[in-house]
Amino acid sequence: MESTQLRENKMGIMPVNRLLFRMAAPMIISMLLQALYNTVDSIFVSYISEQALTAVSLAFPVQTLLIATGTGTGVGINAILSKALGEKDQITANRAARNGLFLAVCSYILFLIIGLTCSKAFFSVQTDDPVIAEYGRQYMTIVTTFSFGLYTQIVFERLLQSTGHTVYSMFVQGLGAILNIILDPILIFGLLGFPRLEVAGAAIATVAGQIAAGIFAIFLNHAKNKEIDCSLKGFRPHGPTIRRIYKVGIPSIIMQAVGSVMYFGMNSIMLRFATSTYSAVFGVYFKLQSLFFMPIFGINNGMVPIIAYNYGAGKRSRIIATIKLCILYATALMWLGLILFHVFPVPLLRLFDASDNMLSIGVHALRVASISYLFAGFCIISGSVFQAMGNGVYSLYVSVMRQLVVLLPAAYILASSYGPESIWWSFPIAEIMSLTVSALLLTRIYRKVIRHIPDNV
């Protein structure tokens, strides 16, 4: 009880900048590790061939859906479990954890079936290149068939986070990332006596890292997380708990699934009006941008509980200070990305063994698409402010508007009217729309909610 009170006091009295750093730093490191190993994965694959890089890029929407289902379910588990522990309701907390594990198993079975039955068709509708299709089929089949490691890792990480053990979550992410990076070159190129597996080796390295991280997360929960009983002995699914988990989790799943649909749609447009090299460049751009976006998501994870706590405590000035600081840090990160993409596009693309043709397309792509970074930091932080203030539907609305209503139609119109090289302008166009809508909604929340909060400093 004393430690809980201390933590609550810090949320309400510690200088906001220092508090934000303490809350966000472990998650920023975790997110960076995630982004790093995804990027390194594509770098190694690019040295097989451009076709291999394209295949992995085309498989990315499926990986996004895998992660979306797991993390969305995890958000629901986290919300119910944390609330139950705060209310000293151990039965509900244990039930949330056990039903969460059950839902993870169900998600795995779903994607196992999809991977075994749909992998070939998924690539045949996207490309006529048999090499890309075969590489992609191998990659998708492996990451879905062995996705039990991913779901184990996500659910048990969420259990650690629910009870305040966020630093252990960082250790879990670190183990998976490091193991993946080590195994990538060994399995892809056949080093140290291992067979050369190429794209299949990249997929095996990925799932091996996830499985190891999942096992480590189970161990940490057993050894350190005594607040929850995860035993499935005599378990039966509990409908009301499952409904509560998905009531919270489905909006998160939809938001991430929207990104998967956008990625698939952009690849389809590029393959219709251009060549597979455009899809390879798009994949490279997405992996590179994650190095700047993921730390901002870590800032978001630190920001949300600070805003939520001070909202409940009636401390308006701390809420406003937190929002301003987060927008400042996110904007600085985005502008750093903008500068790097404009000044060093060639070295960045060379990391992926870019051919002369890929360079000619990629330099223009990185410079134009990254113009959206001028506004992206504000938009990302605004979305999390909406969630922290109980208006998560605003985040979903902006995400759908940006990625499906504006970005994809703009890309199609630009490509069909002005050629494929104009596709990249759809990103800043969509971000300007996102900036406008986010600013309007943030102003609305300020006028209707924030300015009416008392300032009990």
Tab-separated table of C-alpha atoms in Angstrom, residues 112-430:
chain	number	residue	atom	x	y	z
A	112	LEU	CA	-2.048	-21.037	-38.204
A	113	ILE	CA	-4.993	-21.945	-40.455
A	114	ILE	CA	-4.583	-18.748	-42.498
A	115	GLY	CA	-0.867	-19.353	-42.968
A	116	LEU	CA	-1.247	-22.975	-44.024
A	117	THR	CA	-4.139	-22.375	-46.423
A	118	CYS	CA	-3.821	-18.807	-47.746
A	119	SER	CA	-0.108	-17.993	-48.080
A	120	LYS	CA	0.179	-18.969	-51.741
A	121	ALA	CA	-3.031	-17.155	-52.735
A	122	PHE	CA	-2.036	-14.021	-50.772
A	123	PHE	CA	1.047	-13.526	-52.947
A	124	SER	CA	-0.456	-14.705	-56.219
A	125	VAL	CA	-2.961	-11.825	-56.136
A	126	GLN	CA	-0.143	-9.323	-55.587
A	127	THR	CA	2.581	-10.380	-58.018
A	128	ASP	CA	3.202	-12.420	-61.174
A	129	ASP	CA	6.877	-12.895	-60.314
A	130	PRO	CA	7.249	-16.574	-59.271
A	131	VAL	CA	10.431	-15.883	-57.279
A	132	ILE	CA	8.795	-13.145	-55.184
A	133	ALA	CA	5.682	-15.292	-54.710
A	134	GLU	CA	7.685	-18.309	-53.529
A	135	TYR	CA	9.889	-16.280	-51.186
A	136	GLY	CA	6.789	-14.611	-49.774
A	137	ARG	CA	4.929	-17.902	-49.339
A	138	GLN	CA	7.844	-19.346	-47.380
A	139	TYR	CA	8.121	-16.295	-45.149
A	140	MET	CA	4.390	-15.979	-44.425
A	141	THR	CA	3.926	-19.696	-43.773
A	142	ILE	CA	6.726	-19.774	-41.204
A	143	VAL	CA	5.787	-16.588	-39.306
A	144	THR	CA	2.137	-17.672	-39.029
A	145	THR	CA	2.749	-21.360	-38.266
A	146	PHE	CA	5.082	-20.510	-35.376
A	147	SER	CA	3.283	-17.360	-34.199
A	148	PHE	CA	2.554	-19.024	-30.847
A	149	GLY	CA	5.849	-17.481	-29.710
A	150	LEU	CA	4.643	-13.989	-30.603
A	151	TYR	CA	1.323	-14.412	-28.777
A	152	THR	CA	3.012	-15.906	-25.730
A	153	GLN	CA	5.450	-13.008	-25.608
A	154	ILE	CA	2.746	-10.335	-25.979
A	155	VAL	CA	0.309	-11.728	-23.400
A	156	PHE	CA	2.895	-12.422	-20.703
A	157	GLU	CA	4.517	-9.020	-21.312
A	158	ARG	CA	1.119	-7.414	-20.707
A	159	LEU	CA	0.757	-9.336	-17.464
A	160	LEU	CA	4.094	-7.921	-16.327
A	161	GLN	CA	3.072	-4.394	-17.330
A	162	SER	CA	-0.277	-4.717	-15.544
A	163	THR	CA	1.480	-5.217	-12.235
A	164	GLY	CA	4.080	-2.479	-12.778
A	165	HIS	CA	7.010	-4.661	-13.904
A	166	THR	CA	7.677	-2.636	-17.062
A	167	VAL	CA	11.450	-3.051	-16.883
A	168	TYR	CA	11.023	-6.825	-17.247
A	169	SER	CA	9.008	-6.190	-20.377
A	170	MET	CA	12.041	-4.345	-21.750
A	171	PHE	CA	14.257	-7.361	-20.964
A	172	VAL	CA	11.854	-9.660	-22.820
A	173	GLN	CA	11.888	-7.422	-25.906
A	174	GLY	CA	15.671	-7.177	-25.732
A	175	LEU	CA	16.201	-10.938	-25.658
A	176	GLY	CA	13.962	-11.483	-28.692
A	177	ALA	CA	15.575	-8.689	-30.669
A	178	ILE	CA	19.166	-9.679	-29.937
A	179	LEU	CA	18.569	-13.351	-30.717
A	180	ASN	CA	16.874	-12.428	-33.997
A	181	ILE	CA	19.755	-10.178	-35.039
A	182	ILE	CA	22.315	-12.888	-34.219
A	183	LEU	CA	20.433	-15.644	-36.052
A	184	ASP	CA	19.567	-13.592	-39.151
A	185	PRO	CA	22.944	-13.746	-40.956
A	186	ILE	CA	23.639	-17.297	-39.729
A	187	LEU	CA	20.401	-18.753	-41.120
A	188	ILE	CA	19.999	-16.487	-44.162
A	189	PHE	CA	23.518	-16.988	-45.538
A	190	GLY	CA	24.393	-20.375	-44.048
A	191	LEU	CA	27.192	-19.422	-41.655
A	192	LEU	CA	28.843	-21.571	-38.932
A	193	GLY	CA	27.897	-24.794	-40.668
A	194	PHE	CA	24.171	-24.032	-40.963
A	195	PRO	CA	22.454	-24.465	-44.353
A	196	ARG	CA	21.760	-21.340	-46.463
A	197	LEU	CA	18.007	-20.777	-46.002
A	198	GLU	CA	17.669	-17.246	-47.458
A	199	VAL	CA	14.189	-15.744	-46.825
A	200	ALA	CA	13.082	-18.827	-44.884
A	201	GLY	CA	16.097	-18.267	-42.622
A	202	ALA	CA	14.951	-14.715	-41.891
A	203	ALA	CA	11.515	-16.017	-40.929
A	204	ILE	CA	12.998	-18.741	-38.710
A	205	ALA	CA	15.226	-16.170	-36.970
A	206	THR	CA	12.174	-14.003	-36.337
A	207	VAL	CA	10.035	-16.761	-34.804
A	208	ALA	CA	12.992	-18.145	-32.837
A	209	GLY	CA	13.438	-14.737	-31.197
A	210	GLN	CA	9.722	-14.579	-30.426
A	211	ILE	CA	9.625	-18.074	-28.950
A	212	ALA	CA	12.673	-17.394	-26.759
A	213	ALA	CA	11.163	-14.090	-25.597
A	214	GLY	CA	7.861	-15.841	-24.861
A	215	ILE	CA	9.558	-18.498	-22.733
A	216	PHE	CA	11.518	-15.789	-20.882
A	217	ALA	CA	8.284	-13.832	-20.271
A	218	ILE	CA	6.648	-16.954	-18.793
A	219	PHE	CA	9.660	-17.447	-16.508
A	220	LEU	CA	9.606	-13.818	-15.326
A	221	ASN	CA	5.899	-14.018	-14.561
A	222	HIS	CA	6.417	-17.207	-12.570
A	223	ALA	CA	9.433	-15.842	-10.696
A	224	LYS	CA	8.544	-12.162	-10.210
A	225	ASN	CA	4.835	-11.666	-10.808
A	226	LYS	CA	3.187	-13.105	-7.696
A	227	GLU	CA	0.089	-10.886	-7.978
A	228	ILE	CA	-1.526	-13.076	-10.665
A	229	ASP	CA	-2.363	-16.775	-10.804
A	230	CYS	CA	-2.211	-17.896	-14.471
A	231	SER	CA	-2.839	-21.584	-13.859
A	232	LEU	CA	-5.218	-23.076	-16.435
A	233	LYS	CA	-6.091	-26.089	-14.295
A	234	GLY	CA	-9.854	-26.564	-14.498
A	235	PHE	CA	-10.140	-23.509	-16.766
A	236	ARG	CA	-13.336	-22.753	-18.674
A	237	PRO	CA	-13.781	-19.731	-20.958
A	238	HIS	CA	-15.718	-16.951	-19.234
A	239	GLY	CA	-17.960	-15.132	-21.713
A	240	PRO	CA	-18.418	-11.862	-19.780
A	241	THR	CA	-14.655	-11.508	-19.251
A	242	ILE	CA	-13.923	-12.204	-22.915
A	243	ARG	CA	-16.501	-9.600	-23.945
A	244	ARG	CA	-14.917	-7.039	-21.599
A	245	ILE	CA	-11.447	-7.785	-22.983
A	246	TYR	CA	-12.574	-7.267	-26.561
A	247	LYS	CA	-14.702	-4.236	-25.716
A	248	VAL	CA	-11.459	-2.477	-24.839
A	249	GLY	CA	-9.201	-4.336	-27.269
A	250	ILE	CA	-11.162	-4.315	-30.535
A	251	PRO	CA	-10.729	-0.553	-31.191
A	252	SER	CA	-6.971	-1.040	-30.797
A	253	ILE	CA	-7.035	-4.065	-33.129
A	254	ILE	CA	-9.010	-2.101	-35.721
A	255	MET	CA	-6.606	0.852	-35.563
A	256	GLN	CA	-3.619	-1.384	-36.249
A	257	ALA	CA	-5.527	-3.427	-38.833
A	258	VAL	CA	-6.221	-0.185	-40.715
A	259	GLY	CA	-2.459	0.170	-41.135
A	260	SER	CA	-2.276	-3.359	-42.528
A	261	VAL	CA	-5.015	-2.610	-45.064
A	262	MET	CA	-3.240	0.596	-46.063
A	263	TYR	CA	0.064	-1.222	-46.567
A	264	PHE	CA	-1.598	-3.909	-48.703
A	265	GLY	CA	-3.437	-1.235	-50.708
A	266	MET	CA	-0.297	0.808	-51.353
A	267	ASN	CA	1.570	-2.273	-52.552
A	268	SER	CA	-1.324	-3.146	-54.869
A	269	ILE	CA	-1.316	0.362	-56.355
A	270	MET	CA	2.444	0.305	-56.852
A	271	LEU	CA	2.423	-3.107	-58.494
A	272	ARG	CA	-0.386	-1.991	-60.817
A	273	PHE	CA	1.174	1.247	-62.008
A	274	ALA	CA	4.888	0.577	-61.461
A	275	THR	CA	7.345	-2.246	-60.806
A	276	SER	CA	8.172	-4.425	-57.826
A	277	THR	CA	11.082	-2.079	-57.085
A	278	TYR	CA	8.551	0.486	-55.861
A	279	SER	CA	7.247	-2.063	-53.344
A	280	ALA	CA	10.805	-2.770	-52.214
A	281	VAL	CA	11.399	0.962	-51.712
A	282	PHE	CA	8.098	1.262	-49.845
A	283	GLY	CA	9.175	-1.554	-47.532
A	284	VAL	CA	12.535	0.108	-46.897
A	285	TYR	CA	10.848	3.436	-46.172
A	286	PHE	CA	8.494	1.805	-43.677
A	287	LYS	CA	11.310	0.005	-41.859
A	288	LEU	CA	13.436	3.162	-41.655
A	289	GLN	CA	10.580	5.332	-40.435
A	290	SER	CA	9.890	2.872	-37.614
A	291	LEU	CA	13.221	3.935	-36.071
A	292	PHE	CA	11.636	7.344	-35.436
A	293	PHE	CA	7.999	6.355	-34.923
A	294	MET	CA	8.605	3.601	-32.371
A	295	PRO	CA	10.299	5.907	-29.811
A	296	ILE	CA	7.303	8.243	-30.109
A	297	PHE	CA	5.011	5.317	-29.336
A	298	GLY	CA	7.196	4.752	-26.269
A	299	ILE	CA	6.661	8.402	-25.269
A	300	ASN	CA	2.923	7.813	-25.719
A	301	ASN	CA	3.036	4.838	-23.346
A	302	GLY	CA	4.671	7.035	-20.714
A	303	MET	CA	2.353	9.972	-21.358
A	304	VAL	CA	-1.041	8.252	-21.144
A	305	PRO	CA	-0.919	7.190	-17.453
A	306	ILE	CA	0.435	10.628	-16.445
A	307	ILE	CA	-2.448	12.416	-18.155
A	308	ALA	CA	-5.001	9.891	-16.892
A	309	TYR	CA	-3.786	10.167	-13.291
A	310	ASN	CA	-3.705	13.976	-13.258
A	311	TYR	CA	-7.099	14.072	-14.959
A	312	GLY	CA	-8.493	12.106	-12.047
A	313	ALA	CA	-6.518	14.177	-9.533
A	314	GLY	CA	-7.761	17.459	-11.005
A	315	LYS	CA	-4.360	18.895	-11.980
A	316	ARG	CA	-4.959	20.714	-15.242
A	317	SER	CA	-1.566	22.430	-15.490
A	318	ARG	CA	0.276	19.099	-15.274
A	319	ILE	CA	-1.889	17.668	-18.056
A	320	ILE	CA	-1.154	20.644	-20.314
A	321	ALA	CA	2.568	20.562	-19.475
A	322	THR	CA	2.732	16.834	-20.276
A	323	ILE	CA	1.005	17.294	-23.642
A	324	LYS	CA	3.283	20.187	-24.615
A	325	LEU	CA	6.449	18.302	-23.675
A	326	CYS	CA	5.392	15.191	-25.574
A	327	ILE	CA	4.544	17.187	-28.698
A	328	LEU	CA	7.928	18.929	-28.443
A	329	TYR	CA	9.886	15.660	-28.138
A	330	ALA	CA	7.869	13.905	-30.854
A	331	THR	CA	8.282	16.830	-33.245
A	332	ALA	CA	12.041	16.912	-32.596
A	333	LEU	CA	12.315	13.184	-33.410
A	334	MET	CA	10.293	13.601	-36.595
A	335	TRP	CA	12.357	16.575	-37.734
A	336	LEU	CA	15.531	14.560	-37.127
A	337	GLY	CA	14.098	11.870	-39.407
A	338	LEU	CA	13.208	14.500	-42.007
A	339	ILE	CA	16.769	15.861	-41.993
A	340	LEU	CA	18.356	12.402	-42.275
A	341	PHE	CA	16.047	11.362	-45.121
A	342	HIS	CA	16.790	14.567	-47.054
A	343	VAL	CA	20.545	14.720	-46.433
A	344	PHE	CA	21.499	11.009	-46.403
A	345	PRO	CA	18.991	9.125	-48.591
A	346	VAL	CA	21.700	7.334	-50.579
A	347	PRO	CA	23.600	5.902	-47.561
A	348	LEU	CA	20.294	4.859	-45.986
A	349	LEU	CA	19.247	3.009	-49.133
A	350	ARG	CA	22.719	1.495	-49.540
A	351	LEU	CA	22.152	-0.258	-46.210
A	352	PHE	CA	19.631	-2.375	-48.134
A	353	ASP	CA	22.042	-3.107	-51.009
A	354	ALA	CA	20.020	-0.823	-53.300
A	355	SER	CA	20.622	-1.131	-57.044
A	356	ASP	CA	21.013	1.975	-59.219
A	357	ASN	CA	17.360	1.662	-60.228
A	358	MET	CA	16.255	1.339	-56.615
A	359	LEU	CA	18.382	4.357	-55.701
A	360	SER	CA	16.845	6.513	-58.428
A	361	ILE	CA	13.359	5.674	-57.145
A	362	GLY	CA	14.241	5.596	-53.450
A	363	VAL	CA	16.001	8.950	-53.105
A	364	HIS	CA	12.956	10.768	-54.463
A	365	ALA	CA	10.620	8.586	-52.362
A	366	LEU	CA	12.402	9.197	-49.059
A	367	ARG	CA	12.641	12.949	-49.591
A	368	VAL	CA	9.025	13.428	-50.632
A	369	ALA	CA	7.342	10.993	-48.218
A	370	SER	CA	9.297	12.337	-45.237
A	371	ILE	CA	7.809	15.808	-45.744
A	372	SER	CA	4.896	14.338	-43.781
A	373	TYR	CA	7.222	14.234	-40.745
A	374	LEU	CA	6.741	17.999	-40.363
A	375	PHE	CA	3.298	17.244	-38.930
A	376	ALA	CA	3.423	13.591	-37.835
A	377	GLY	CA	4.752	14.153	-34.304
A	378	PHE	CA	1.813	16.359	-33.359
A	379	CYS	CA	-0.683	13.931	-34.889
A	380	ILE	CA	0.702	10.855	-33.096
A	381	ILE	CA	0.725	12.532	-29.687
A	382	SER	CA	-2.763	13.962	-30.229
A	383	GLY	CA	-4.106	10.465	-30.882
A	384	SER	CA	-2.849	9.245	-27.515
A	385	VAL	CA	-4.182	12.342	-25.754
A	386	PHE	CA	-7.615	11.418	-27.131
A	387	GLN	CA	-7.263	7.936	-25.616
A	388	ALA	CA	-6.015	9.242	-22.252
A	389	MET	CA	-8.989	11.624	-22.014
A	390	GLY	CA	-11.481	8.832	-22.764
A	391	ASN	CA	-12.065	9.710	-26.434
A	392	GLY	CA	-10.352	6.772	-28.125
A	393	VAL	CA	-12.880	6.861	-30.956
A	394	TYR	CA	-11.264	10.131	-32.092
A	395	SER	CA	-7.978	8.277	-32.635
A	396	LEU	CA	-9.733	5.610	-34.673
A	397	TYR	CA	-11.524	8.267	-36.717
A	398	VAL	CA	-8.302	10.119	-37.574
A	399	SER	CA	-6.485	6.869	-38.408
A	400	VAL	CA	-9.199	5.680	-40.782
A	401	MET	CA	-9.465	9.124	-42.404
A	402	ARG	CA	-5.719	9.397	-42.915
A	403	GLN	CA	-4.893	5.924	-44.183
A	404	LEU	CA	-8.010	4.749	-45.997
A	405	VAL	CA	-10.078	7.815	-46.916
A	406	VAL	CA	-7.199	10.077	-48.019
A	407	LEU	CA	-3.894	8.209	-48.466
A	408	LEU	CA	-5.006	5.314	-50.680
A	409	PRO	CA	-7.314	7.342	-52.982
A	410	ALA	CA	-4.654	10.059	-53.285
A	411	ALA	CA	-2.005	7.473	-54.185
A	412	TYR	CA	-4.267	5.908	-56.820
A	413	ILE	CA	-5.225	9.247	-58.398
A	414	LEU	CA	-1.637	10.512	-58.430
A	415	ALA	CA	-0.263	7.272	-59.909
A	416	SER	CA	-2.927	7.046	-62.626
A	417	SER	CA	-2.775	10.739	-63.524
A	418	TYR	CA	0.884	11.695	-63.111
A	419	GLY	CA	2.828	8.416	-63.006
A	420	PRO	CA	4.146	6.201	-60.203
A	421	GLU	CA	6.854	8.660	-59.130
A	422	SER	CA	4.067	10.939	-57.821
A	423	ILE	CA	2.703	8.275	-55.421
A	424	TRP	CA	4.934	9.475	-52.605
A	425	TRP	CA	3.142	12.855	-52.439
A	426	SER	CA	0.113	11.028	-51.009
A	427	PHE	CA	1.930	10.796	-47.651
A	428	PRO	CA	2.280	14.541	-46.969
A	429	ILE	CA	-1.224	15.104	-48.385
A	430	ALA	CA	-2.689	12.578	-45.921
